[in-house]
Amino acid sequence: MPLLILVMHILRLKNWDVIRSNLHKNIMQISVTQLSKTFSRKKQQTVAYKNLNFQIRQGEFFCILGPSGCGKTSLLRTIAGLETATSGELSIRSTDSLKQGTVGMVFQEHGLFPWMTTRNNIRFLLENNVQMINRDLDAIVNEFIDLVGLKAFADYFPHQLSGGMRQRISIARSFANEPDILLMDEPFVFLDYQTRCALHGLLLDIWQRKKKTLVFVTHDIEEAVFLADRVLVMSAHPGTVKNIIEIKLPRPREFLALRKLPAYQNQVSELMALLREECEPFRHKDKQSF
Amino acid sequence: MFKNRYFWLFASPLGILLLWEACTRSGFLDARFFPAPSAVFHYLIFTSPGEGLWTDVSASLYRIFWGYLAGCAGGIALGVTMGLNHIVRIMVYPLVALLYPIPKIAVLPLIMLVFGIGEMSKIVVVAIGSFFLVLINTLHGVDSVAKIYHDVAQVYRIKKTSFVLRVILPGALPAIFTGLKLAIGYSLVIVVAAEFSGADAGIGYLIWQSWETFSIKAMYAGIFVIGVLGLFFSLALNLLERRLTPWRDK
């Protein structure tokens, strides 16, 4: 009897909302087990990535960092369903049901349809989204155009806009669809430094508001440290998981303030050292062959 | 005046006509075979209408309109289907490669056997001529739609009809217009050739009749009308293209 009272006390004391949200946080949205991919072309086989094992938590900002050719884009395309893995298991969970999760993707560039205006580029995808039936699409389109600050450019065609503006539309488009998971394949790689910094801020802002799981592929160490909760470092040839590093920097993050922190610099140095190891073998190989 | 693009647009044909006029008037060219343009225009405006010019022009336009429309619609439809479906492409492509180089006018007797000597056989031969040009250009256009748009459509689960109508067709539209422009010129060629034989009206009929009766001015009038129609169709298609592809600022 005293035991029962004790249990009831505990139940009353505990804030169940907090418990539930904590449980929520630890739900694994993406699980990757022994995932491998080999491209075969005319007897020649190229290993894109091999025996990958990792998990991505719900609501997490997860960066995949690696040198070019390490298979990170292939991995992202596999998660997006654009490519299929050769072996291993990939499970993508929906946020609030047991169904397979939906994904949205932002590409490096030219992902917008050139024959559609800003408004129609966003609206077209919403019209085809089964989740959006019975929703006021115009209101959603306007909300997201506002969110990325392109109200004045709603009826422009992509070629009339700058590269930075186009990527803002791509981001708006992907968030507007409310997928469970957002995938971004080096979305800022072709932008100049200032624009990139501005878009990092914008992306973090939207991500914090919309609370989506975000998988971000990059080869830029500082970009990864600034944005991510965790960084998966990939090794090249074949692509494998080298390490997964937790970025313990406070949020909200502000670039100028953050880069003064020793913790930030340590993280960058740590990742730099890891990636340098990846580039070393090349030098040796080159020396041997010459 | 010299900065106006319309001045330069009309300057070159007008220049040729003036040179021609001068050559005929000076006796350098034989006026029986090369009547002065002024005489041809005079004939075209004051004499031809009384001799049934409009009947001939409207007869040809009627055949071009229906033949071109049917040929282009078929060419676009099959081109898109071939571009998106690998099996259809593999099956149909050899037929296209085989049939395309055959001069369409060479199969006119066969077509007349099947469709009779009336309007239908002329419409069909124009349709066949336009069909191949539009088909080949449409196929090229569908192929030229960048892979990334296929990827975007796949990630965001775009429905098949939406994908065809709002991604593939607009992406292929510039190439389709190249086909449409080639086909309209080719339609004029074919309709005139078809009317040379086995027709009782049409611009081709007019030219052939004039040749047989040695009515040289009427012959030139017919040739001139064809040229004007060709120019008019080109300008109309350019205008339509600019309207339909506003994302391609030049």
CSV table of C-alpha atoms in Angstrom, one decimal, chain A:
chain,number,residue,atom,x,y,z
A,1,MET,CA,0.0,0.0,0.0
A,2,PRO,CA,2.7,2.6,0.9
A,3,LEU,CA,4.3,1.6,-2.4
A,4,LEU,CA,1.2,2.4,-4.4
A,5,ILE,CA,1.0,5.8,-2.7
A,6,LEU,CA,4.6,6.4,-3.6
A,7,VAL,CA,4.0,5.5,-7.3
A,8,MET,CA,0.9,7.8,-7.4
A,9,HIS,CA,3.0,10.6,-6.0
A,10,ILE,CA,5.6,10.1,-8.6
A,11,LEU,CA,3.0,10.1,-11.3
A,12,ARG,CA,1.5,13.3,-10.0
A,13,LEU,CA,4.8,15.0,-9.7
A,14,LYS,CA,6.0,14.1,-13.1
A,15,ASN,CA,5.1,16.5,-15.9
A,16,TRP,CA,3.8,14.1,-18.5
A,17,ASP,CA,4.1,16.7,-21.3
A,18,VAL,CA,7.8,17.0,-20.6
A,19,ILE,CA,8.2,13.2,-20.6
A,20,ARG,CA,6.4,12.8,-23.8
A,21,SER,CA,8.4,15.5,-25.6
A,22,ASN,CA,11.6,13.9,-24.3
A,23,LEU,CA,10.5,10.6,-25.6
A,24,HIS,CA,9.7,12.3,-28.8
A,25,LYS,CA,13.1,13.7,-29.1
A,26,ASN,CA,14.7,10.3,-28.8
A,27,ILE,CA,12.7,8.8,-31.5
A,28,MET,CA,14.9,7.7,-34.3
A,29,GLN,CA,13.5,9.1,-37.5
A,30,ILE,CA,16.1,7.5,-39.8
A,31,SER,CA,17.9,4.3,-39.1
A,32,VAL,CA,20.6,3.1,-41.4
A,33,THR,CA,22.0,-0.4,-41.0
A,34,GLN,CA,24.9,-1.9,-42.9
A,35,LEU,CA,23.8,0.2,-45.9
A,36,SER,CA,26.0,-0.2,-49.0
A,37,LYS,CA,25.8,1.0,-52.6
A,38,THR,CA,27.8,-0.1,-55.6
A,39,PHE,CA,27.5,1.4,-59.1
A,40,SER,CA,28.1,-1.1,-61.8
A,41,ARG,CA,28.8,0.0,-65.3
A,42,LYS,CA,30.2,-2.3,-67.9
A,43,LYS,CA,32.0,-4.7,-65.6
A,44,GLN,CA,33.5,-1.8,-63.7
A,45,GLN,CA,32.3,-1.5,-60.1
A,46,THR,CA,32.5,1.7,-58.1
A,47,VAL,CA,31.7,1.6,-54.4
A,48,ALA,CA,29.8,4.7,-53.4
A,49,TYR,CA,29.4,3.9,-49.7
A,50,LYS,CA,29.9,0.8,-47.7
A,51,ASN,CA,28.5,-0.7,-44.4
A,52,LEU,CA,27.0,2.6,-43.1
A,53,ASN,CA,25.5,2.5,-39.6
A,54,PHE,CA,23.9,5.5,-38.0
A,55,GLN,CA,20.7,6.9,-36.8
A,56,ILE,CA,19.1,10.4,-37.1
A,57,ARG,CA,16.9,11.7,-34.3
A,58,GLN,CA,13.6,13.4,-34.8
A,59,GLY,CA,14.0,17.2,-35.0
A,60,GLU,CA,17.7,17.0,-35.3
A,61,PHE,CA,19.9,19.1,-37.6
A,62,PHE,CA,22.2,16.4,-39.0
A,63,CYS,CA,25.2,17.2,-41.2
A,64,ILE,CA,26.9,14.7,-43.4
A,65,LEU,CA,30.5,16.0,-44.0
A,66,GLY,CA,33.0,14.6,-46.3
A,67,PRO,CA,35.5,15.2,-49.1
A,68,SER,CA,34.2,15.2,-52.7
A,69,GLY,CA,33.5,11.7,-54.0
A,70,CYS,CA,32.9,10.1,-50.6
A,71,GLY,CA,29.4,9.1,-51.6
A,72,LYS,CA,27.6,11.6,-49.4
A,73,THR,CA,25.4,12.8,-52.2
A,74,SER,CA,24.6,9.2,-53.2
A,75,LEU,CA,23.6,8.6,-49.6
A,76,LEU,CA,21.3,11.5,-49.5
A,77,ARG,CA,19.8,10.5,-52.8
A,78,THR,CA,19.2,7.1,-51.4
A,79,ILE,CA,17.4,8.5,-48.4
A,80,ALA,CA,15.3,10.6,-50.8
A,81,GLY,CA,14.3,7.5,-52.7
A,82,LEU,CA,16.1,8.7,-55.9
A,83,GLU,CA,18.5,5.8,-55.8
A,84,THR,CA,18.3,2.3,-54.2
A,85,ALA,CA,21.0,0.9,-52.0
A,86,THR,CA,22.6,-2.4,-53.1
A,87,SER,CA,22.4,-4.0,-49.6
A,88,GLY,CA,21.6,-3.1,-46.0
A,89,GLU,CA,18.6,-1.5,-44.4
A,90,LEU,CA,17.2,2.0,-44.5
A,91,SER,CA,14.1,2.9,-42.5
A,92,ILE,CA,12.4,6.3,-42.5
A,93,ARG,CA,9.7,6.8,-39.9
A,94,SER,CA,6.9,9.2,-40.1
A,95,THR,CA,6.8,11.8,-37.3
A,96,ASP,CA,3.3,11.0,-36.0
A,97,SER,CA,2.3,7.7,-37.4
A,98,LEU,CA,3.9,4.3,-38.1
A,99,LYS,CA,3.9,4.9,-41.8
A,100,GLN,CA,7.0,5.6,-43.9
A,101,GLY,CA,8.1,9.2,-43.5
A,102,THR,CA,7.8,11.7,-46.3
A,103,VAL,CA,10.9,13.7,-47.5
A,104,GLY,CA,11.5,17.0,-49.2
A,105,MET,CA,14.7,17.9,-50.9
A,106,VAL,CA,16.7,21.1,-51.8
A,107,PHE,CA,19.2,20.6,-54.6
A,108,GLN,CA,22.5,22.3,-55.3
A,109,GLU,CA,21.0,24.6,-57.9
A,110,HIS,CA,18.5,24.8,-60.8
A,111,GLY,CA,16.0,22.8,-58.8
A,112,LEU,CA,13.3,25.4,-59.5
A,113,PHE,CA,11.2,25.0,-62.7
A,114,PRO,CA,12.3,27.8,-65.0
A,115,TRP,CA,8.8,28.1,-66.5
A,116,MET,CA,7.1,28.8,-63.2
A,117,THR,CA,7.0,31.9,-61.2
A,118,THR,CA,8.1,31.9,-57.5
A,119,ARG,CA,4.5,31.5,-56.5
A,120,ASN,CA,3.8,28.7,-58.9
A,121,ASN,CA,7.0,26.9,-58.1
A,122,ILE,CA,5.8,26.5,-54.5
A,123,ARG,CA,2.2,26.0,-55.3
A,124,PHE,CA,2.7,23.3,-57.9
A,125,LEU,CA,4.3,20.9,-55.4
A,126,LEU,CA,1.5,21.7,-52.8
A,127,GLU,CA,-1.2,20.9,-55.4
A,128,ASN,CA,0.4,17.4,-55.8
A,129,ASN,CA,0.8,16.8,-52.1
A,130,VAL,CA,-1.9,14.5,-50.6
A,131,GLN,CA,-1.3,16.1,-47.2
A,132,MET,CA,-2.4,19.4,-48.6
A,133,ILE,CA,-5.9,18.4,-49.6
A,134,ASN,CA,-8.5,20.8,-48.1
A,135,ARG,CA,-5.9,23.3,-47.1
A,136,ASP,CA,-5.8,26.9,-48.3
A,137,LEU,CA,-2.8,26.6,-50.7
A,138,ASP,CA,-2.6,30.4,-51.4
A,139,ALA,CA,-2.3,31.2,-47.7
A,140,ILE,CA,0.5,28.6,-47.3
A,141,VAL,CA,2.3,29.9,-50.4
A,142,ASN,CA,2.1,33.5,-49.1
A,143,GLU,CA,3.2,32.5,-45.7
A,144,PHE,CA,6.4,30.8,-47.0
A,145,ILE,CA,7.2,33.5,-49.5
A,146,ASP,CA,7.0,36.0,-46.6
A,147,LEU,CA,9.1,33.7,-44.5
A,148,VAL,CA,12.0,33.9,-46.9
A,149,GLY,CA,11.4,37.6,-47.6
A,150,LEU,CA,10.5,37.4,-51.2
A,151,LYS,CA,7.1,39.0,-51.2
A,152,ALA,CA,8.1,41.5,-53.9
A,153,PHE,CA,9.3,38.7,-56.1
A,154,ALA,CA,6.3,36.4,-56.0
A,155,ASP,CA,5.5,36.7,-59.7
A,156,TYR,CA,9.1,36.7,-61.0
A,157,PHE,CA,10.6,33.8,-63.0
A,158,PRO,CA,13.7,32.1,-61.6
A,159,HIS,CA,16.0,33.6,-64.3
A,160,GLN,CA,15.1,37.1,-63.1
A,161,LEU,CA,16.3,36.3,-59.6
A,162,SER,CA,19.8,36.0,-58.1
A,163,GLY,CA,21.2,32.6,-57.0
A,164,GLY,CA,20.6,33.4,-53.4
A,165,MET,CA,17.0,34.3,-54.0
A,166,ARG,CA,16.5,31.1,-56.0
A,167,GLN,CA,17.8,28.9,-53.1
A,168,ARG,CA,15.5,30.8,-50.7
A,169,ILE,CA,12.6,29.8,-52.8
A,170,SER,CA,13.9,26.2,-52.9
A,171,ILE,CA,14.0,26.2,-49.1
A,172,ALA,CA,10.6,27.8,-48.8
A,173,ARG,CA,9.2,25.2,-51.2
A,174,SER,CA,10.6,22.3,-49.3
A,175,PHE,CA,9.4,23.5,-45.9
A,176,ALA,CA,5.9,24.5,-47.3
A,177,ASN,CA,5.3,20.8,-48.2
A,178,GLU,CA,5.6,19.8,-44.5
A,179,PRO,CA,7.6,16.7,-45.1
A,180,ASP,CA,8.8,14.6,-42.1
A,181,ILE,CA,12.4,15.0,-43.2
A,182,LEU,CA,14.2,17.7,-45.2
A,183,LEU,CA,17.2,16.7,-47.2
A,184,MET,CA,19.6,19.4,-48.5
A,185,ASP,CA,22.4,18.6,-50.9
A,186,GLU,CA,25.0,21.4,-50.6
A,187,PRO,CA,22.3,23.9,-51.2
A,188,PHE,CA,24.6,26.9,-50.8
A,189,VAL,CA,27.7,25.6,-52.6
A,190,PHE,CA,27.4,28.0,-55.6
A,191,LEU,CA,26.7,31.1,-53.6
A,192,ASP,CA,29.1,33.8,-52.6
A,193,TYR,CA,30.3,33.9,-49.0
A,194,GLN,CA,28.1,36.8,-47.8
A,195,THR,CA,24.9,35.3,-49.3
A,196,ARG,CA,25.8,31.9,-47.8
A,197,CYS,CA,26.2,33.4,-44.3
A,198,ALA,CA,22.8,35.2,-44.6
A,199,LEU,CA,21.1,32.0,-45.8
A,200,HIS,CA,22.6,30.0,-42.9
A,201,GLY,CA,20.9,32.3,-40.5
A,202,LEU,CA,17.6,32.1,-42.4
A,203,LEU,CA,17.8,28.3,-42.6
A,204,LEU,CA,18.4,28.0,-38.8
A,205,ASP,CA,15.6,30.4,-38.1
A,206,ILE,CA,13.1,28.5,-40.2
A,207,TRP,CA,14.3,25.1,-38.9
A,208,GLN,CA,13.8,26.2,-35.3
A,209,ARG,CA,10.3,27.5,-36.0
A,210,LYS,CA,9.1,24.5,-38.0
A,211,LYS,CA,11.0,21.8,-35.9
A,212,LYS,CA,11.8,19.4,-38.8
A,213,THR,CA,14.4,16.7,-39.0
A,214,LEU,CA,17.0,18.1,-41.4
A,215,VAL,CA,19.8,16.2,-43.1
A,216,PHE,CA,22.4,18.5,-44.7
A,217,VAL,CA,25.2,17.4,-46.9
A,218,THR,CA,28.3,19.6,-47.2
A,219,HIS,CA,32.0,19.5,-47.6
A,220,ASP,CA,32.4,22.8,-45.7
A,221,ILE,CA,33.6,22.3,-42.2
A,222,GLU,CA,32.6,25.7,-40.8
A,223,GLU,CA,29.1,25.3,-42.3
A,224,ALA,CA,28.7,22.0,-40.6
A,225,VAL,CA,29.8,23.2,-37.2
A,226,PHE,CA,27.7,26.3,-37.4
A,227,LEU,CA,24.5,24.5,-38.4
A,228,ALA,CA,24.5,21.0,-37.0
A,229,ASP,CA,23.5,19.2,-33.8
A,230,ARG,CA,25.6,16.3,-34.9
A,231,VAL,CA,28.1,15.9,-37.8
A,232,LEU,CA,28.7,12.6,-39.5
A,233,VAL,CA,32.2,12.6,-41.0
A,234,MET,CA,32.6,10.3,-44.0
A,235,SER,CA,35.8,8.8,-45.3
A,236,ALA,CA,36.3,8.4,-49.0
A,237,HIS,CA,36.8,5.5,-51.4
A,238,PRO,CA,34.8,3.7,-50.3
A,239,GLY,CA,32.5,6.0,-48.2
A,240,THR,CA,32.2,4.8,-44.7
A,241,VAL,CA,31.3,6.4,-41.4
A,242,LYS,CA,34.5,7.7,-39.9
A,243,ASN,CA,33.0,9.4,-36.9
A,244,ILE,CA,29.9,11.1,-35.6
A,245,ILE,CA,30.6,14.3,-33.6
A,246,GLU,CA,28.2,16.0,-31.3
A,247,ILE,CA,28.4,19.8,-31.8
A,248,LYS,CA,27.8,21.2,-28.2
A,249,LEU,CA,27.3,24.8,-29.1
A,250,PRO,CA,24.4,26.9,-27.7
A,251,ARG,CA,21.4,27.8,-29.8
A,252,PRO,CA,20.2,30.2,-31.2
A,253,ARG,CA,23.5,30.6,-33.0
A,254,GLU,CA,24.8,33.8,-34.4
A,255,PHE,CA,27.8,33.5,-36.7
A,256,LEU,CA,29.9,36.5,-35.6
A,257,ALA,CA,29.4,35.7,-31.9
A,258,LEU,CA,29.9,32.0,-32.3
A,259,ARG,CA,33.2,32.1,-34.2
A,260,LYS,CA,34.8,33.9,-31.3
A,261,LEU,CA,34.0,31.0,-28.9
A,262,PRO,CA,37.0,28.7,-28.3
A,263,ALA,CA,34.5,25.8,-28.3
A,264,TYR,CA,33.6,26.6,-31.9
A,265,GLN,CA,37.2,26.8,-32.9
A,266,ASN,CA,38.0,23.5,-31.2
A,267,GLN,CA,35.1,21.8,-33.0
A,268,VAL,CA,36.4,23.2,-36.4
A,269,SER,CA,39.9,22.1,-35.7
A,270,GLU,CA,38.8,18.6,-34.6
A,271,LEU,CA,36.8,18.1,-37.8
A,272,MET,CA,39.6,19.6,-39.9
A,273,ALA,CA,42.0,17.0,-38.4
A,274,LEU,CA,39.6,14.2,-39.2
A,275,LEU,CA,39.1,15.3,-42.8
A,276,ARG,CA,42.8,15.9,-43.3
A,277,GLU,CA,43.5,12.2,-42.6
A,278,GLU,CA,41.1,11.5,-45.4
A,279,CYS,CA,43.1,13.5,-47.9
A,280,GLU,CA,46.5,12.1,-46.8
A,281,PRO,CA,46.3,8.7,-48.5
A,282,PHE,CA,45.9,10.5,-51.8
A,283,ARG,CA,49.2,12.2,-51.5
A,284,HIS,CA,51.0,9.0,-50.7
A,285,LYS,CA,49.3,7.3,-53.6
A,286,ASP,CA,50.3,10.1,-55.9
A,287,LYS,CA,53.9,10.0,-54.7
A,288,GLN,CA,54.1,6.3,-55.3
A,289,SER,CA,52.8,6.5,-58.8
A,290,PHE,CA,55.2,9.2,-59.9
